[in-house]
PDB file of C-alpha atoms in Angstrom:
ATOM      1  CA  ALA A   1      38.130 -93.410  25.536  1.00  0.00           C
ATOM      2  CA  GLN A   2      36.325 -95.831  23.320  1.00  0.00           C
ATOM      3  CA  THR A   3      33.913 -94.587  20.693  1.00  0.00           C
ATOM      4  CA  VAL A   4      31.260 -96.367  18.665  1.00  0.00           C
ATOM      5  CA  THR A   5      30.019 -94.959  15.365  1.00  0.00           C
ATOM      6  CA  GLN A   6      26.893 -95.937  13.474  1.00  0.00           C
ATOM      7  CA  SER A   7      26.952 -94.014  10.219  1.00  0.00           C
ATOM      8  CA  GLN A   8      23.418 -94.886   9.052  1.00  0.00           C
ATOM      9  CA  PRO A   9      20.763 -92.928  10.983  1.00  0.00           C
ATOM     10  CA  GLU A  10      18.021 -94.763   9.076  1.00  0.00           C
ATOM     11  CA  MET A  11      17.738 -97.807   6.834  1.00  0.00           C
ATOM     12  CA  SER A  12      14.774 -99.189   4.927  1.00  0.00           C
ATOM     13  CA  VAL A  13      14.294-102.715   3.576  1.00  0.00           C
ATOM     14  CA  GLN A  14      11.515-104.689   1.974  1.00  0.00           C
ATOM     15  CA  GLU A  15      10.019-107.522   3.982  1.00  0.00           C
ATOM     16  CA  ALA A  16      11.820-110.854   3.389  1.00  0.00           C
ATOM     17  CA  GLU A  17      14.955-109.145   2.071  1.00  0.00           C
ATOM     18  CA  THR A  18      18.364-108.817   3.697  1.00  0.00           C
ATOM     19  CA  VAL A  19      19.772-105.670   5.282  1.00  0.00           C
ATOM     20  CA  THR A  20      23.152-104.843   6.796  1.00  0.00           C
ATOM     21  CA  LEU A  21      23.665-102.266   9.526  1.00  0.00           C
ATOM     22  CA  SER A  22      27.136-100.778   9.933  1.00  0.00           C
ATOM     23  CA  CYS A  23      29.142-100.132  13.082  1.00  0.00           C
ATOM     24  CA  THR A  24      32.737 -99.080  13.633  1.00  0.00           C
ATOM     25  CA  TYR A  25      34.532 -98.598  16.901  1.00  0.00           C
ATOM     26  CA  ASP A  26      37.762 -97.204  18.200  1.00  0.00           C
ATOM     27  CA  THR A  27      39.738 -98.827  20.991  1.00  0.00           C
ATOM     28  CA  SER A  28      43.285 -99.530  22.099  1.00  0.00           C
ATOM     29  CA  GLU A  29      42.265-102.564  24.116  1.00  0.00           C
ATOM     30  CA  SER A  30      42.881-106.107  22.958  1.00  0.00           C
ATOM     31  CA  ASP A  31      40.228-107.735  25.137  1.00  0.00           C
ATOM     32  CA  TYR A  32      36.721-106.498  24.445  1.00  0.00           C
ATOM     33  CA  TYR A  33      33.181-107.501  23.552  1.00  0.00           C
ATOM     34  CA  LEU A  34      30.709-106.184  21.018  1.00  0.00           C
ATOM     35  CA  PHE A  35      26.923-106.260  21.111  1.00  0.00           C
ATOM     36  CA  TRP A  36      23.911-105.386  19.013  1.00  0.00           C
ATOM     37  CA  TYR A  37      20.795-104.342  20.910  1.00  0.00           C
ATOM     38  CA  LYS A  38      17.323-103.766  19.483  1.00  0.00           C
ATOM     39  CA  GLN A  39      14.997-101.093  20.872  1.00  0.00           C
ATOM     40  CA  PRO A  40      11.404-101.421  19.569  1.00  0.00           C
ATOM     41  CA  PRO A  41       8.787 -98.700  20.123  1.00  0.00           C
ATOM     42  CA  SER A  42       8.244-100.042  23.654  1.00  0.00           C
ATOM     43  CA  ARG A  43      11.817 -98.776  24.312  1.00  0.00           C
ATOM     44  CA  GLN A  44      12.858-102.020  26.000  1.00  0.00           C
ATOM     45  CA  MET A  45      16.471-102.818  25.088  1.00  0.00           C
ATOM     46  CA  ILE A  46      16.758-106.386  23.800  1.00  0.00           C
ATOM     47  CA  LEU A  47      20.035-108.179  23.143  1.00  0.00           C
ATOM     48  CA  VAL A  48      20.256-109.375  19.549  1.00  0.00           C
ATOM     49  CA  ILE A  49      23.749-110.825  19.297  1.00  0.00           C
ATOM     50  CA  ARG A  50      27.197-110.601  20.888  1.00  0.00           C
ATOM     51  CA  GLN A  51      30.755-111.157  19.712  1.00  0.00           C
ATOM     52  CA  GLU A  52      33.932-111.775  21.680  1.00  0.00           C
ATOM     53  CA  ALA A  53      36.933-110.038  20.120  1.00  0.00           C
ATOM     54  CA  TYR A  54      39.181-113.051  20.658  1.00  0.00           C
ATOM     55  CA  LYS A  55      36.920-115.251  18.548  1.00  0.00           C
ATOM     56  CA  GLN A  56      37.583-115.255  14.823  1.00  0.00           C
ATOM     57  CA  GLN A  57      34.302-116.909  13.992  1.00  0.00           C
ATOM     58  CA  ASN A  58      31.427-114.533  13.373  1.00  0.00           C
ATOM     59  CA  ALA A  59      28.477-114.901  15.745  1.00  0.00           C
ATOM     60  CA  THR A  60      25.115-116.073  14.406  1.00  0.00           C
ATOM     61  CA  GLU A  61      21.671-116.154  16.022  1.00  0.00           C
ATOM     62  CA  ASN A  62      18.994-117.493  13.689  1.00  0.00           C
ATOM     63  CA  ARG A  63      18.351-114.735  11.083  1.00  0.00           C
ATOM     64  CA  PHE A  64      20.931-112.419  12.647  1.00  0.00           C
ATOM     65  CA  SER A  65      24.650-112.613  11.952  1.00  0.00           C
ATOM     66  CA  VAL A  66      27.622-110.324  12.265  1.00  0.00           C
ATOM     67  CA  ASN A  67      30.615-109.532  10.120  1.00  0.00           C
ATOM     68  CA  PHE A  68      33.398-108.848  12.603  1.00  0.00           C
ATOM     69  CA  GLN A  69      36.528-107.346  11.062  1.00  0.00           C
ATOM     70  CA  LYS A  70      38.913-106.842  13.979  1.00  0.00           C
ATOM     71  CA  ALA A  71      41.726-105.140  12.074  1.00  0.00           C
ATOM     72  CA  ALA A  72      39.275-102.684  10.518  1.00  0.00           C
ATOM     73  CA  LYS A  73      37.414-102.293  13.842  1.00  0.00           C
ATOM     74  CA  SER A  74      34.144-102.990  12.089  1.00  0.00           C
ATOM     75  CA  PHE A  75      31.141-104.898  13.435  1.00  0.00           C
ATOM     76  CA  SER A  76      28.176-104.989  11.044  1.00  0.00           C
ATOM     77  CA  LEU A  77      24.845-106.724  11.643  1.00  0.00           C
ATOM     78  CA  LYS A  78      23.113-108.659   8.876  1.00  0.00           C
ATOM     79  CA  ILE A  79      19.424-109.407   9.159  1.00  0.00           C
ATOM     80  CA  SER A  80      18.184-112.035   6.719  1.00  0.00           C
ATOM     81  CA  ASP A  81      14.561-112.587   5.688  1.00  0.00           C
ATOM     82  CA  SER A  82      13.513-109.306   7.317  1.00  0.00           C
ATOM     83  CA  GLN A  83      10.211-109.401   9.166  1.00  0.00           C
ATOM     84  CA  LEU A  84       7.844-106.623  10.214  1.00  0.00           C
ATOM     85  CA  GLY A  85       8.748-107.305  13.849  1.00  0.00           C
ATOM     86  CA  ASP A  86      12.353-106.397  13.118  1.00  0.00           C
ATOM     87  CA  ALA A  87      11.410-102.730  12.799  1.00  0.00           C
ATOM     88  CA  ALA A  88      13.194-100.901  15.623  1.00  0.00           C
ATOM     89  CA  MET A  89      16.206 -98.841  16.596  1.00  0.00           C
ATOM     90  CA  TYR A  90      19.378-100.919  16.554  1.00  0.00           C
ATOM     91  CA  PHE A  91      22.306 -99.977  18.736  1.00  0.00           C
ATOM     92  CA  CYS A  92      25.865-101.202  18.477  1.00  0.00           C
ATOM     93  CA  ALA A  93      27.678-101.355  21.821  1.00  0.00           C
ATOM     94  CA  TYR A  94      31.226-101.936  23.027  1.00  0.00           C
ATOM     95  CA  ARG A  95      32.535-103.148  26.341  1.00  0.00           C
ATOM     96  CA  GLY A  96      36.139-103.537  27.361  1.00  0.00           C
ATOM     97  CA  GLY A  97      37.454-106.372  29.454  1.00  0.00           C
ATOM     98  CA  GLY A  98      37.172-104.291  32.620  1.00  0.00           C
ATOM     99  CA  ALA A  99      34.303-103.628  34.918  1.00  0.00           C
ATOM    100  CA  ASP A 100      32.569-100.529  33.606  1.00  0.00           C
ATOM    101  CA  GLY A 101      29.523-100.217  31.401  1.00  0.00           C
ATOM    102  CA  LEU A 102      28.696-100.320  27.716  1.00  0.00           C
ATOM    103  CA  THR A 103      29.581 -97.619  25.190  1.00  0.00           C
ATOM    104  CA  PHE A 104      26.791 -97.192  22.661  1.00  0.00           C
ATOM    105  CA  GLY A 105      26.547 -95.790  19.155  1.00  0.00           C
ATOM    106  CA  LYS A 106      23.734 -93.372  18.307  1.00  0.00           C
ATOM    107  CA  GLY A 107      21.635 -96.052  16.669  1.00  0.00           C
ATOM    108  CA  THR A 108      20.132 -96.915  13.300  1.00  0.00           C
ATOM    109  CA  HIS A 109      16.392 -96.715  12.751  1.00  0.00           C
ATOM    110  CA  LEU A 110      15.358 -99.772  10.706  1.00  0.00           C
ATOM    111  CA  ILE A 111      12.150 -99.557   8.696  1.00  0.00           C
ATOM    112  CA  ILE A 112      10.591-102.697   7.235  1.00  0.00           C
ATOM    113  CA  GLN A 113       8.373-102.085   4.220  1.00  0.00           C
ATOM    114  CA  PRO A 114       5.608-104.649   3.649  1.00  0.00           C
TER     115      PRO A 114
ATOM    116  CA  ASP B   1       9.316-114.692  36.198  1.00  0.00           C
ATOM    117  CA  GLY B   2      12.842-113.408  36.601  1.00  0.00           C
ATOM    118  CA  GLY B   3      13.568-109.930  35.369  1.00  0.00           C
ATOM    119  CA  ILE B   4      14.272-106.287  35.993  1.00  0.00           C
ATOM    120  CA  THR B   5      11.537-103.899  37.043  1.00  0.00           C
ATOM    121  CA  GLN B   6      11.666-100.122  36.992  1.00  0.00           C
ATOM    122  CA  SER B   7       9.188 -97.754  38.549  1.00  0.00           C
ATOM    123  CA  PRO B   8       7.503 -95.512  37.909  1.00  0.00           C
ATOM    124  CA  LYS B   9       7.040 -95.687  34.147  1.00  0.00           C
ATOM    125  CA  TYR B  10       6.612 -91.903  34.017  1.00  0.00           C
ATOM    126  CA  LEU B  11       7.907 -89.382  36.558  1.00  0.00           C
ATOM    127  CA  PHE B  12       7.464 -85.637  36.743  1.00  0.00           C
ATOM    128  CA  ARG B  13       9.898 -83.395  38.537  1.00  0.00           C
ATOM    129  CA  LYS B  14       9.428 -79.834  39.651  1.00  0.00           C
ATOM    130  CA  GLU B  15      12.270 -77.360  39.613  1.00  0.00           C
ATOM    131  CA  GLY B  16      14.579 -77.794  42.613  1.00  0.00           C
ATOM    132  CA  GLN B  17      13.136 -81.185  43.536  1.00  0.00           C
ATOM    133  CA  ASN B  18      14.999 -84.450  44.018  1.00  0.00           C
ATOM    134  CA  VAL B  19      13.341 -87.552  42.599  1.00  0.00           C
ATOM    135  CA  THR B  20      14.236 -91.229  42.943  1.00  0.00           C
ATOM    136  CA  LEU B  21      13.895 -93.876  40.242  1.00  0.00           C
ATOM    137  CA  SER B  22      13.530 -97.458  41.374  1.00  0.00           C
ATOM    138  CA  CYS B  23      15.296-100.474  39.869  1.00  0.00           C
ATOM    139  CA  GLU B  24      14.800-103.998  41.205  1.00  0.00           C
ATOM    140  CA  GLN B  25      16.052-107.310  39.837  1.00  0.00           C
ATOM    141  CA  ASN B  26      15.372-110.894  40.877  1.00  0.00           C
ATOM    142  CA  LEU B  27      17.979-112.466  38.608  1.00  0.00           C
ATOM    143  CA  ASN B  28      20.541-112.809  41.400  1.00  0.00           C
ATOM    144  CA  HIS B  29      22.886-110.585  39.382  1.00  0.00           C
ATOM    145  CA  ASP B  30      25.839-108.995  41.130  1.00  0.00           C
ATOM    146  CA  ALA B  31      26.316-105.981  38.837  1.00  0.00           C
ATOM    147  CA  MET B  32      23.814-103.209  38.135  1.00  0.00           C
ATOM    148  CA  TYR B  33      23.937-100.120  35.939  1.00  0.00           C
ATOM    149  CA  TRP B  34      22.080 -96.895  35.196  1.00  0.00           C
ATOM    150  CA  TYR B  35      22.000 -95.347  31.726  1.00  0.00           C
ATOM    151  CA  ARG B  36      20.452 -92.191  30.337  1.00  0.00           C
ATOM    152  CA  GLN B  37      19.019 -91.943  26.806  1.00  0.00           C
ATOM    153  CA  ASP B  38      18.296 -88.627  25.107  1.00  0.00           C
ATOM    154  CA  PRO B  39      16.344 -88.289  21.821  1.00  0.00           C
ATOM    155  CA  GLY B  40      18.402 -89.417  18.838  1.00  0.00           C
ATOM    156  CA  GLN B  41      21.207 -90.601  21.068  1.00  0.00           C
ATOM    157  CA  GLY B  42      22.582 -93.833  22.339  1.00  0.00           C
ATOM    158  CA  LEU B  43      22.708 -94.697  26.003  1.00  0.00           C
ATOM    159  CA  ARG B  44      25.235 -93.073  28.322  1.00  0.00           C
ATOM    160  CA  LEU B  45      26.438 -94.590  31.599  1.00  0.00           C
ATOM    161  CA  ILE B  46      25.545 -92.713  34.783  1.00  0.00           C
ATOM    162  CA  TYR B  47      26.597 -95.059  37.600  1.00  0.00           C
ATOM    163  CA  TYR B  48      27.366 -98.727  38.027  1.00  0.00           C
ATOM    164  CA  SER B  49      27.738-101.118  40.926  1.00  0.00           C
ATOM    165  CA  GLN B  50      29.725-104.345  40.920  1.00  0.00           C
ATOM    166  CA  ILE B  51      28.642-105.492  44.357  1.00  0.00           C
ATOM    167  CA  VAL B  52      26.538-104.478  47.328  1.00  0.00           C
ATOM    168  CA  ASN B  53      27.706-101.312  49.141  1.00  0.00           C
ATOM    169  CA  ASP B  54      29.998-100.360  46.261  1.00  0.00           C
ATOM    170  CA  PHE B  55      29.403 -98.190  43.203  1.00  0.00           C
ATOM    171  CA  GLN B  56      31.370 -96.099  40.705  1.00  0.00           C
ATOM    172  CA  LYS B  57      30.671 -93.032  38.612  1.00  0.00           C
ATOM    173  CA  GLY B  58      30.124 -93.453  34.920  1.00  0.00           C
ATOM    174  CA  ASP B  59      30.536 -90.898  32.156  1.00  0.00           C
ATOM    175  CA  ILE B  60      27.763 -88.492  33.232  1.00  0.00           C
ATOM    176  CA  ALA B  61      27.416 -88.854  37.027  1.00  0.00           C
ATOM    177  CA  GLU B  62      27.126 -85.150  37.865  1.00  0.00           C
ATOM    178  CA  GLY B  63      23.722 -84.338  39.370  1.00  0.00           C
ATOM    179  CA  TYR B  64      22.921 -87.960  40.174  1.00  0.00           C
ATOM    180  CA  SER B  65      23.397 -90.203  43.198  1.00  0.00           C
ATOM    181  CA  VAL B  66      22.882 -93.917  43.853  1.00  0.00           C
ATOM    182  CA  SER B  67      22.918 -96.460  46.650  1.00  0.00           C
ATOM    183  CA  ARG B  68      23.327-100.243  46.713  1.00  0.00           C
ATOM    184  CA  GLU B  69      22.236-101.498  50.086  1.00  0.00           C
ATOM    185  CA  LYS B  70      20.708-104.712  48.740  1.00  0.00           C
ATOM    186  CA  LYS B  71      21.789-106.957  45.896  1.00  0.00           C
ATOM    187  CA  GLU B  72      18.373-106.696  44.268  1.00  0.00           C
ATOM    188  CA  SER B  73      18.013-102.925  44.357  1.00  0.00           C
ATOM    189  CA  PHE B  74      19.891 -99.999  42.802  1.00  0.00           C
ATOM    190  CA  PRO B  75      17.866 -96.761  43.097  1.00  0.00           C
ATOM    191  CA  LEU B  76      18.919 -93.626  41.229  1.00  0.00           C
ATOM    192  CA  THR B  77      18.266 -90.153  42.644  1.00  0.00           C
ATOM    193  CA  VAL B  78      18.135 -87.238  40.229  1.00  0.00           C
ATOM    194  CA  THR B  79      19.097 -84.226  42.305  1.00  0.00           C
ATOM    195  CA  SER B  80      18.310 -80.553  41.795  1.00  0.00           C
ATOM    196  CA  ALA B  81      21.900 -80.147  40.629  1.00  0.00           C
ATOM    197  CA  GLN B  82      21.020 -81.984  37.408  1.00  0.00           C
ATOM    198  CA  LYS B  83      19.996 -79.055  35.224  1.00  0.00           C
ATOM    199  CA  ASN B  84      18.666 -81.038  32.274  1.00  0.00           C
ATOM    200  CA  PRO B  85      17.077 -84.187  33.704  1.00  0.00           C
ATOM    201  CA  THR B  86      14.455 -84.778  31.016  1.00  0.00           C
ATOM    202  CA  ALA B  87      15.403 -88.122  29.483  1.00  0.00           C
ATOM    203  CA  PHE B  88      14.638 -91.835  29.382  1.00  0.00           C
ATOM    204  CA  TYR B  89      16.427 -93.757  32.134  1.00  0.00           C
ATOM    205  CA  LEU B  90      17.312 -97.425  31.779  1.00  0.00           C
ATOM    206  CA  CYS B  91      18.553 -99.775  34.458  1.00  0.00           C
ATOM    207  CA  ALA B  92      20.504-102.911  33.578  1.00  0.00           C
ATOM    208  CA  SER B  93      22.097-105.832  35.368  1.00  0.00           C
ATOM    209  CA  SER B  94      24.582-108.578  34.625  1.00  0.00           C
ATOM    210  CA  ILE B  95      25.487-111.739  36.451  1.00  0.00           C
ATOM    211  CA  GLY B  96      29.035-110.489  36.955  1.00  0.00           C
ATOM    212  CA  TYR B  97      30.963-107.332  36.320  1.00  0.00           C
ATOM    213  CA  ARG B  98      33.508-108.618  33.822  1.00  0.00           C
ATOM    214  CA  GLY B  99      33.424-107.490  30.217  1.00  0.00           C
ATOM    215  CA  GLN B 100      31.997-110.713  28.824  1.00  0.00           C
ATOM    216  CA  GLU B 101      28.898-110.583  30.971  1.00  0.00           C
ATOM    217  CA  THR B 102      25.829-109.587  28.983  1.00  0.00           C
ATOM    218  CA  GLN B 103      23.766-106.738  30.382  1.00  0.00           C
ATOM    219  CA  TYR B 104      19.993-107.123  30.504  1.00  0.00           C
ATOM    220  CA  PHE B 105      17.763-104.078  30.630  1.00  0.00           C
ATOM    221  CA  GLY B 106      14.621-103.035  32.432  1.00  0.00           C
ATOM    222  CA  PRO B 107      11.673-101.319  30.700  1.00  0.00           C
ATOM    223  CA  GLY B 108      12.839 -97.783  31.590  1.00  0.00           C
ATOM    224  CA  THR B 109      11.470 -94.665  33.275  1.00  0.00           C
ATOM    225  CA  ARG B 110      10.687 -91.467  31.411  1.00  0.00           C
ATOM    226  CA  LEU B 111      11.462 -88.382  33.499  1.00  0.00           C
ATOM    227  CA  LEU B 112       9.902 -85.060  32.582  1.00  0.00           C
ATOM    228  CA  VAL B 113      10.457 -81.648  34.163  1.00  0.00           C
ATOM    229  CA  LEU B 114       7.394 -79.526  34.900  1.00  0.00           C
TER     230      LEU B 114
END
Protein backbone atom coordinates (compact mmCIF):
# COMPACT_ATOMS: atom_id res chain seq x y z
CA ALA A 1 0.00 0.00 0.00
CA GLN A 2 1.12 3.51 -0.68
CA THR A 3 1.96 5.84 2.17
CA VAL A 4 2.42 9.59 2.31
CA THR A 5 4.42 11.24 5.08
CA GLN A 6 4.45 14.89 6.05
CA SER A 7 7.06 15.28 8.75
CA GLN A 8 6.25 18.89 9.73
CA PRO A 9 3.04 19.11 11.80
CA GLU A 10 3.36 22.91 11.88
CA MET A 11 5.37 25.58 10.09
CA SER A 12 5.53 29.32 10.65
CA VAL A 13 6.72 32.00 8.23
CA GLN A 14 6.77 35.77 8.10
CA GLU A 15 4.52 37.45 5.56
CA ALA A 16 6.27 37.99 2.19
CA GLU A 17 8.89 35.32 2.91
CA THR A 18 9.30 31.89 1.36
CA VAL A 19 8.43 28.59 3.02
CA THR A 20 8.87 24.97 1.96
CA LEU A 21 6.62 22.15 3.10
CA SER A 22 7.98 18.61 2.93
CA CYS A 23 6.33 15.43 1.69
CA THR A 24 7.68 11.95 1.05
CA TYR A 25 5.83 8.96 -0.29
CA ASP A 26 6.32 5.27 -0.74
CA THR A 27 5.16 3.39 -3.81
CA SER A 28 6.16 0.58 -6.13
CA GLU A 29 4.18 2.00 -9.03
CA SER A 30 5.79 3.78 -11.94
CA ASP A 31 2.69 5.67 -13.05
CA TYR A 32 1.30 8.01 -10.42
CA TYR A 33 0.27 11.57 -9.65
CA LEU A 34 0.99 13.87 -6.74
CA PHE A 35 -1.09 16.73 -5.39
CA TRP A 36 -0.99 19.48 -2.80
CA TYR A 37 -4.33 20.52 -1.33
CA LYS A 38 -5.01 23.47 0.95
CA GLN A 39 -7.65 23.32 3.70
CA PRO A 40 -8.42 26.76 5.21
CA PRO A 41 -10.51 27.16 8.38
CA SER A 42 -13.66 26.74 6.27
CA ARG A 43 -12.44 23.12 5.78
CA GLN A 44 -13.03 23.22 2.03
CA MET A 45 -10.28 21.26 0.26
CA ILE A 46 -8.73 23.36 -2.51
CA LEU A 47 -6.29 22.04 -5.09
CA VAL A 48 -3.03 23.99 -5.04
CA ILE A 49 -0.84 22.17 -7.54
CA ARG A 50 -0.38 18.77 -9.18
CA GLN A 51 2.54 16.85 -10.63
CA GLU A 52 2.62 13.91 -13.02
CA ALA A 53 5.37 11.44 -12.15
CA TYR A 54 6.37 10.99 -15.79
CA LYS A 55 7.14 14.69 -16.14
CA GLN A 56 10.64 15.78 -15.17
CA GLN A 57 9.75 19.44 -15.08
CA ASN A 58 8.54 20.70 -11.73
CA ALA A 59 5.01 22.11 -11.70
CA THR A 60 4.46 25.81 -10.99
CA GLU A 61 1.28 27.77 -10.28
CA ASN A 62 1.95 31.46 -9.65
CA ARG A 63 3.57 31.69 -6.17
CA PHE A 64 3.41 27.92 -5.66
CA SER A 65 5.99 25.49 -7.02
CA VAL A 66 7.10 21.97 -6.28
CA ASN A 67 10.42 20.22 -6.03
CA PHE A 68 9.74 16.72 -7.31
CA GLN A 69 12.57 14.26 -6.70
CA LYS A 70 11.33 10.96 -8.13
CA ALA A 71 14.28 8.80 -7.10
CA ALA A 72 14.08 10.10 -3.54
CA LYS A 73 10.26 9.91 -3.58
CA SER A 74 10.07 13.48 -2.36
CA PHE A 75 7.50 16.12 -3.31
CA SER A 76 7.96 19.43 -1.47
CA LEU A 77 5.84 22.56 -1.90
CA LYS A 78 7.43 26.01 -2.01
CA ILE A 79 5.30 29.05 -1.34
CA SER A 80 6.93 32.33 -2.34
CA ASP A 81 5.93 35.79 -1.10
CA SER A 82 3.71 34.27 1.60
CA GLN A 83 0.41 36.03 2.17
CA LEU A 84 -1.96 36.01 5.13
CA GLY A 85 -4.49 34.11 3.00
CA ASP A 86 -2.05 31.24 2.66
CA ALA A 87 -2.59 30.28 6.29
CA ALA A 88 -4.19 26.82 6.27
CA MET A 89 -3.59 23.10 6.58
CA TYR A 90 -1.70 21.75 3.59
CA PHE A 91 -2.07 18.13 2.58
CA CYS A 92 0.14 16.15 0.25
CA ALA A 93 -1.71 13.43 -1.67
CA TYR A 94 -0.80 10.52 -3.92
CA ARG A 95 -2.80 8.72 -6.55
CA GLY A 96 -1.72 5.74 -8.60
CA GLY A 97 -2.54 5.26 -12.23
CA GLY A 98 -5.55 3.10 -11.36
CA ALA A 99 -9.06 3.97 -10.45
CA ASP A 100 -9.14 4.31 -6.68
CA GLY A 101 -8.92 7.40 -4.53
CA LEU A 102 -6.24 9.64 -3.10
CA THR A 103 -3.87 8.71 -0.27
CA PHE A 104 -3.25 11.69 1.99
CA GLY A 105 -0.54 12.67 4.44
CA LYS A 106 -1.52 13.96 7.88
CA GLY A 107 -1.02 17.58 6.90
CA THR A 108 1.10 20.58 7.83
CA HIS A 109 -0.43 23.55 9.61
CA LEU A 110 1.01 26.71 8.03
CA ILE A 111 0.99 29.89 10.10
CA ILE A 112 1.67 33.25 8.45
CA GLN A 113 2.98 35.91 10.81
CA PRO A 114 2.22 39.51 9.84
CA ASP B 1 -22.42 27.84 -10.92
CA GLY B 2 -21.00 24.36 -11.28
CA GLY B 3 -19.88 22.62 -8.15
CA ILE B 4 -20.34 20.01 -5.47
CA THR B 5 -22.89 20.46 -2.71
CA GLN B 6 -23.10 18.51 0.52
CA SER B 7 -25.93 18.56 3.01
CA PRO B 8 -26.48 19.00 5.80
CA LYS B 9 -23.53 21.03 7.05
CA TYR B 10 -23.98 19.54 10.53
CA LEU B 11 -25.65 16.23 11.39
CA PHE B 12 -26.37 14.64 14.73
CA ARG B 13 -26.79 10.92 15.16
CA LYS B 14 -28.28 9.04 18.05
CA GLU B 15 -26.96 5.68 19.12
CA GLY B 16 -28.23 2.87 16.88
CA GLN B 17 -29.48 5.25 14.20
CA ASN B 18 -28.62 5.25 10.51
CA VAL B 19 -28.03 8.64 8.92
CA THR B 20 -27.53 9.64 5.29
CA LEU B 21 -25.20 12.35 4.01
CA SER B 22 -26.04 13.92 0.68
CA CYS B 23 -23.58 14.71 -2.10
CA GLU B 24 -24.66 16.27 -5.40
CA GLN B 25 -22.56 17.54 -8.29
CA ASN B 26 -23.49 19.38 -11.47
CA LEU B 27 -20.06 19.15 -13.08
CA ASN B 28 -21.03 16.19 -15.27
CA HIS B 29 -18.27 14.17 -13.58
CA ASP B 30 -18.32 10.40 -13.90
CA ALA B 31 -16.39 9.52 -10.73
CA MET B 32 -17.37 10.35 -7.15
CA TYR B 33 -15.71 9.66 -3.80
CA TRP B 34 -16.35 9.79 -0.06
CA TYR B 35 -13.60 10.55 2.44
CA ARG B 36 -13.52 10.76 6.22
CA GLN B 37 -11.32 13.22 8.13
CA ASP B 38 -10.55 12.85 11.83
CA PRO B 39 -8.84 15.56 13.94
CA GLY B 40 -5.14 15.82 13.16
CA GLN B 41 -5.43 13.34 10.34
CA GLY B 42 -5.50 13.35 6.60
CA LEU B 43 -8.45 12.13 4.61
CA ARG B 44 -9.21 8.42 4.29
CA LEU B 45 -11.21 6.87 1.45
CA ILE B 46 -14.53 5.27 2.37
CA TYR B 47 -16.15 4.43 -0.98
CA TYR B 48 -15.78 5.48 -4.59
CA SER B 49 -17.82 5.15 -7.75
CA GLN B 50 -16.49 5.25 -11.29
CA ILE B 51 -19.86 5.17 -13.00
CA VAL B 52 -23.57 5.00 -12.29
CA ASN B 53 -24.76 1.78 -10.59
CA ASP B 54 -21.20 0.80 -9.70
CA PHE B 55 -19.12 1.47 -6.59
CA GLN B 56 -16.15 0.01 -4.72
CA LYS B 57 -15.02 -0.09 -1.11
CA GLY B 58 -12.15 2.10 -0.06
CA ASP B 59 -9.82 1.70 2.90
CA ILE B 60 -12.41 2.15 5.68
CA ALA B 61 -15.76 0.98 4.26
CA GLU B 62 -16.95 -0.99 7.30
CA GLY B 63 -20.09 0.55 8.80
CA TYR B 64 -20.88 2.61 5.71
CA SER B 65 -22.98 2.08 2.60
CA VAL B 66 -23.49 4.03 -0.63
CA SER B 67 -25.61 4.07 -3.76
CA ARG B 68 -25.12 5.60 -7.21
CA GLU B 69 -28.43 5.62 -8.98
CA LYS B 70 -27.83 8.94 -10.74
CA LYS B 71 -24.66 10.44 -12.16
CA GLU B 72 -25.12 13.59 -10.10
CA SER B 73 -25.71 11.96 -6.73
CA PHE B 74 -23.66 9.75 -4.40
CA PRO B 75 -25.26 9.56 -0.93
CA LEU B 76 -23.40 8.00 1.99
CA THR B 77 -25.24 6.18 4.78
CA VAL B 78 -23.52 5.86 8.14
CA THR B 79 -25.02 2.76 9.70
CA SER B 80 -25.33 1.75 13.34
CA ALA B 81 -22.48 -0.67 12.71
CA GLN B 82 -20.07 2.27 12.51
CA LYS B 83 -19.02 2.53 16.15
CA ASN B 84 -17.06 5.77 15.91
CA PRO B 85 -18.84 7.92 13.32
CA THR B 86 -17.91 11.35 14.69
CA ALA B 87 -15.82 12.93 11.94
CA PHE B 88 -15.82 15.39 9.05
CA TYR B 89 -17.03 13.82 5.81
CA LEU B 90 -15.94 15.11 2.41
CA CYS B 91 -17.35 14.20 -0.97
CA ALA B 92 -15.30 14.64 -4.13
CA SER B 93 -15.71 14.12 -7.85
CA SER B 94 -13.53 13.91 -10.93
CA ILE B 95 -14.32 14.02 -14.61
CA GLY B 96 -12.98 10.49 -15.04
CA TYR B 97 -11.69 7.74 -12.84
CA ARG B 98 -8.13 7.51 -14.10
CA GLY B 99 -5.23 8.55 -11.92
CA GLN B 100 -4.53 11.81 -13.70
CA GLU B 101 -7.99 13.19 -13.11
CA THR B 102 -8.02 15.86 -10.43
CA GLN B 103 -10.54 15.42 -7.64
CA TYR B 104 -12.61 18.42 -6.58
CA PHE B 105 -14.16 18.55 -3.13
CA GLY B 106 -17.44 19.65 -1.63
CA PRO B 107 -17.68 21.77 1.55
CA GLY B 108 -18.12 18.76 3.87
CA THR B 109 -20.54 17.54 6.54
CA ARG B 110 -19.66 17.34 10.21
CA LEU B 111 -21.27 14.34 11.90
CA LEU B 112 -21.61 14.27 15.66
CA VAL B 113 -22.95 11.49 17.89
CA LEU B 114 -25.38 12.45 20.65
